[in-house]
Short mmCIF file of C-alpha atoms in Angstrom, two decimals:
data_model
loop_
_atom_site.label_atom_id
_atom_site.label_comp_id
_atom_site.label_asym_id
_atom_site.label_seq_id
_atom_site.Cartn_x
_atom_site.Cartn_y
_atom_site.Cartn_z
CA MET A 1 -13.89 6.40 -25.21
CA LEU A 2 -11.59 9.17 -25.59
CA ALA A 3 -13.54 11.65 -27.44
CA SER A 4 -16.38 11.99 -24.55
CA LEU A 5 -14.41 14.58 -23.44
CA ALA A 6 -14.00 17.24 -25.95
CA PRO A 7 -11.00 19.67 -25.96
CA VAL A 8 -12.61 23.09 -25.15
CA ASP A 9 -10.76 26.59 -26.19
CA SER A 10 -12.73 29.12 -24.31
CA PRO A 11 -10.07 30.97 -21.79
CA ASP A 12 -12.81 30.60 -19.05
CA MET A 13 -12.28 26.58 -19.01
CA LEU A 14 -9.32 24.93 -17.05
CA SER A 15 -6.01 25.00 -18.68
CA ILE A 16 -4.90 22.17 -21.35
CA SER A 17 -3.21 20.12 -18.99
CA GLU A 18 -5.79 20.47 -16.44
CA GLN A 19 -8.91 18.72 -19.40
CA VAL A 20 -6.52 16.50 -19.82
CA TYR A 21 -6.58 14.81 -16.14
CA THR A 22 -10.03 15.89 -15.62
CA HIS A 23 -10.74 13.15 -19.00
CA ILE A 24 -7.48 11.23 -17.37
CA LYS A 25 -9.66 10.63 -13.92
CA LYS A 26 -13.21 10.13 -15.58
CA LEU A 27 -11.90 7.56 -18.00
CA ILE A 28 -10.25 5.61 -15.10
CA LEU A 29 -13.24 5.69 -11.97
CA ALA A 30 -15.90 4.77 -15.28
CA GLY A 31 -13.50 1.34 -15.18
CA THR A 32 -12.54 1.84 -19.26
CA LEU A 33 -9.00 2.27 -18.02
CA ARG A 34 -8.50 -1.08 -15.66
CA GLY A 35 -6.27 -1.68 -13.43
CA GLY A 36 -2.81 -2.53 -15.00
CA GLU A 37 -4.03 -0.33 -18.23
CA ARG A 38 -1.08 1.26 -19.46
CA ILE A 39 -2.03 5.43 -20.52
CA PRO A 40 -2.75 5.77 -24.20
CA GLU A 41 -0.36 9.16 -23.98
CA LYS A 42 -0.50 9.48 -27.97
CA ARG A 43 -4.46 8.60 -28.44
CA VAL A 44 -5.07 12.05 -25.56
CA ALA A 45 -2.62 14.34 -26.99
CA ASP A 46 -4.06 13.68 -30.32
CA LEU A 47 -7.99 14.24 -29.37
CA PHE A 48 -6.82 17.00 -27.97
CA LYS A 49 -4.77 18.42 -30.09
CA VAL A 50 -1.40 18.73 -28.67
CA SER A 51 1.64 18.30 -27.55
CA ARG A 52 2.54 15.18 -25.38
CA THR A 53 3.86 17.92 -22.44
CA PRO A 54 0.31 18.26 -21.03
CA VAL A 55 -0.32 15.29 -21.18
CA ARG A 56 2.70 14.30 -19.52
CA GLU A 57 1.59 16.79 -16.71
CA ALA A 58 -1.44 15.47 -16.32
CA ILE A 59 0.04 11.97 -15.76
CA ARG A 60 2.46 13.10 -13.40
CA LYS A 61 -0.62 14.70 -11.49
CA LEU A 62 -2.47 12.07 -12.41
CA ALA A 63 0.10 9.73 -10.19
CA GLU A 64 0.81 11.99 -7.40
CA TYR A 65 -2.96 11.36 -6.85
CA GLY A 66 -2.20 7.28 -6.25
CA LEU A 67 -4.29 6.64 -9.86
CA VAL A 68 -1.74 6.25 -12.30
CA VAL A 69 2.11 4.34 -12.14
CA ILE A 70 4.94 6.52 -14.10
CA LYS A 71 7.59 3.16 -14.71
CA PRO A 72 10.63 5.74 -16.17
CA ARG A 73 11.32 6.71 -18.98
CA SER A 74 8.74 4.24 -20.23
CA TYR A 75 4.72 4.70 -19.90
CA ALA A 76 2.60 5.72 -17.50
CA PHE A 77 0.32 2.92 -16.64
CA VAL A 78 -3.19 2.62 -14.79
CA ALA A 79 -1.85 1.34 -10.26
CA THR A 80 -4.07 -1.44 -8.69
CA ILE A 81 -5.16 -2.49 -5.52
CA SER A 82 -4.42 -5.77 -3.78
CA PRO A 83 -7.05 -8.13 -1.75
CA GLU A 84 -4.87 -7.47 1.64
CA GLU A 85 -4.06 -3.68 0.77
CA ALA A 86 -8.08 -3.23 0.00
CA ARG A 87 -8.87 -5.27 3.42
CA ASP A 88 -5.99 -2.52 5.47
CA ILE A 89 -7.80 0.42 3.83
CA SER A 90 -10.88 -1.11 4.82
CA TRP A 91 -10.33 -1.36 8.74
CA VAL A 92 -7.67 2.22 8.64
CA ARG A 93 -10.90 3.90 6.61
CA LEU A 94 -13.51 2.87 8.81
CA TYR A 95 -11.77 4.26 12.14
CA LEU A 96 -11.18 7.66 10.89
CA GLU A 97 -13.69 8.24 9.22
CA LYS A 98 -16.00 7.36 12.63
CA LEU A 99 -13.41 9.48 13.91
CA SER A 100 -14.28 11.87 11.16
CA CYS A 101 -18.18 11.95 12.12
CA ARG A 102 -17.04 12.82 16.10
CA LEU A 103 -15.13 15.76 15.19
CA PHE A 104 -17.78 16.22 13.42
CA CYS A 105 -20.56 16.24 15.53
CA GLN A 106 -18.19 17.93 18.93
CA ALA A 107 -17.75 20.35 16.19
CA GLY A 108 -21.26 21.14 16.23
CA ALA A 109 -20.79 21.25 12.24
CA GLU A 110 -24.49 20.59 11.22
CA GLY A 111 -24.70 23.58 9.29
CA GLY A 112 -23.10 22.07 6.75
CA LEU A 113 -25.26 19.01 6.12
CA PRO A 114 -27.85 20.99 3.22
CA GLN A 115 -24.82 21.15 1.36
CA LEU A 116 -23.66 16.78 2.24
CA PHE A 117 -27.09 16.35 2.24
CA GLU A 118 -27.12 17.98 -2.23
CA LEU A 119 -23.54 16.34 -2.46
CA SER A 120 -25.80 12.93 -1.67
CA ARG A 121 -28.29 13.75 -3.91
CA LYS A 122 -25.97 14.13 -6.98
CA CYS A 123 -24.13 11.22 -5.75
CA LYS A 124 -27.33 9.17 -6.13
CA GLU A 125 -28.59 10.58 -9.60
CA ALA A 126 -24.60 10.38 -11.00
CA ASN A 127 -25.00 6.40 -10.46
CA ASP A 128 -29.28 6.12 -12.22
CA ASN A 129 -27.81 8.11 -15.19
CA GLY A 130 -24.46 5.54 -15.57
CA ASP A 131 -21.85 8.18 -14.62
CA PHE A 132 -20.61 5.95 -12.04
CA ALA A 133 -17.40 7.80 -12.17
CA GLY A 134 -18.93 10.30 -11.16
CA ALA A 135 -20.92 8.62 -9.09
CA HIS A 136 -18.44 7.44 -7.85
CA GLU A 137 -16.05 11.72 -7.11
CA TYR A 138 -19.52 12.70 -4.89
CA ASP A 139 -19.12 9.87 -2.25
CA SER A 140 -15.83 11.14 -2.23
CA ALA A 141 -16.76 14.73 -1.97
CA LEU A 142 -19.56 13.70 0.84
CA HIS A 143 -16.17 11.22 3.18
CA LEU A 144 -13.56 14.31 2.57
CA GLY A 145 -16.99 17.65 3.16
CA ILE A 146 -17.73 15.40 6.74
CA ALA A 147 -13.62 15.43 7.01
CA ARG A 148 -13.59 19.23 6.49
CA ARG A 149 -16.29 20.43 8.52
CA ALA A 150 -14.30 17.82 11.80
CA GLY A 151 -12.04 20.45 11.63
CA ASN A 152 -9.11 18.69 12.05
CA ARG A 153 -6.65 19.57 9.84
CA GLU A 154 -4.43 15.97 10.32
CA LEU A 155 -7.69 14.02 10.28
CA LEU A 156 -9.01 15.07 6.86
CA GLU A 157 -5.06 15.46 5.64
CA MET A 158 -5.35 11.29 5.83
CA LEU A 159 -8.13 11.07 4.67
CA SER A 160 -8.07 12.87 1.75
CA MET A 161 -4.16 10.23 0.92
CA LEU A 162 -6.44 7.93 1.11
CA ASP A 163 -8.88 9.14 -1.05
CA ALA A 164 -7.40 7.59 -4.55
CA LYS A 165 -6.69 4.19 -2.80
CA LEU A 166 -10.68 4.22 -1.62
CA GLN A 167 -11.58 4.78 -6.07
CA LEU A 168 -9.10 1.60 -7.06
CA LEU A 169 -10.66 -0.28 -4.48
CA ARG A 170 -14.55 0.87 -5.48
CA LEU A 171 -14.03 0.47 -9.27
CA LYS A 172 -11.59 -3.42 -7.82
CA GLN A 173 -14.84 -4.06 -6.74
CA HIS A 174 -17.39 -3.04 -10.21
CA LEU A 175 -20.99 -3.42 -7.90
CA PRO A 176 -23.02 -3.09 -10.72
CA ARG A 177 -25.37 0.10 -10.23
CA PRO A 178 -28.69 -1.52 -8.44
CA GLU A 179 -26.56 -3.00 -4.99
CA LEU A 180 -24.16 0.59 -5.88
CA SER A 181 -27.56 2.13 -5.12
CA ARG A 182 -28.55 1.10 -1.67
CA TYR A 183 -25.10 1.45 -1.13
CA PHE A 184 -25.50 5.60 -2.01
CA ALA A 185 -29.09 5.43 -0.30
CA GLN A 186 -27.18 5.06 2.78
CA HIS A 187 -24.76 8.66 3.18
CA ASP A 188 -29.10 9.85 4.10
CA ARG A 189 -28.80 7.90 6.89
CA LEU A 190 -26.02 8.51 7.84
CA LEU A 191 -26.30 13.09 7.82
CA LYS A 192 -28.99 12.77 9.77
CA LEU A 193 -27.40 10.17 12.36
CA LEU A 194 -25.35 12.97 12.57
CA GLY A 195 -27.17 15.85 12.39
CA ASP A 196 -29.05 13.78 15.75
CA GLN A 197 -25.43 13.46 17.35
CA ASP A 198 -26.29 9.73 17.81
CA LEU A 199 -23.37 8.02 18.21
CA PRO A 200 -23.47 4.27 17.95
CA GLY A 201 -26.04 4.35 15.54
CA ILE A 202 -23.25 6.34 13.47
CA ASP A 203 -20.47 3.22 14.25
CA GLY A 204 -23.25 0.75 13.32
CA LEU A 205 -24.08 2.95 9.71
CA LEU A 206 -20.34 3.24 8.81
CA GLU A 207 -19.02 -0.68 9.57
CA ALA A 208 -22.11 -1.98 6.96
CA HIS A 209 -21.26 1.04 4.63
CA ILE A 210 -17.67 0.68 4.33
CA LEU A 211 -16.90 -3.43 6.31
CA HIS A 212 -18.11 -4.45 2.73
CA ASP A 213 -15.09 -3.78 1.36
CA LEU A 214 -13.40 -6.35 2.55
CA ASN A 215 -15.85 -8.95 -0.05
CA PHE A 216 -13.50 -7.63 -2.16
CA GLN A 217 -11.85 -10.51 -4.26
#
C-alpha cells in the first residue's frame, strides 16, 4: 500500500514533503495505518528515495493537523480517539454545524451551492469507487465549504481545528460502504434544505447526520 502514491519528479508537482504528507494522510484516512500504529518513517523515505528530513517535516505537519502524535526523540504514531471524546466531539460538531447553516442562510450564500453539490457528487463517487480516504476528504471539504461561505472566521477556524478528530472518529467507526453511501447521500438533502432556508429541516437532518457518531464503540 505504501507504493500506492509514487513520488514524481515534475517541478510542477508538490514538493517532496507535501507529497509525503499527502501519502501518509491517505494511508491514515484509508485505514491502512490505524490508530496507535507507528508511522513507517524509513519505508516512506525509501519509497520516495529521500532522506528522512522531508518525511519528518510531513509527520510534523500531520501532528499539527491532529492525525499523528510525535513521541519526543522516539517515533510518531497515528492518533487515537476514545468513546468519551467521540461523544463530546459529536455534540460540539452538531451545534457548530447548526450555527454554520444558519449563518449560511443569513448571508444569502446560495450562490455557492453548485460548488457544494459538486463536492457532494465527488464524495459519493469516491465512496462508490472504494476510495474511502478521498470520500472522507470531500465530506470534510463540503462541511467546511458551508462554514466558509457563512462568513464567520471564528466558526470556520473552530470547525477546521475539529476536522482531524472528525476524521479519526470516522475511521474508528469503520462504517461499511452501504452505510457510508446512505450517510453521504444526506449531503444533497442538506444542500437542498439550505437552498430553501428550511432551518427546522436542516436541524433535523443534521441531528440524524451527526449524532449517528454516538454509536461509536
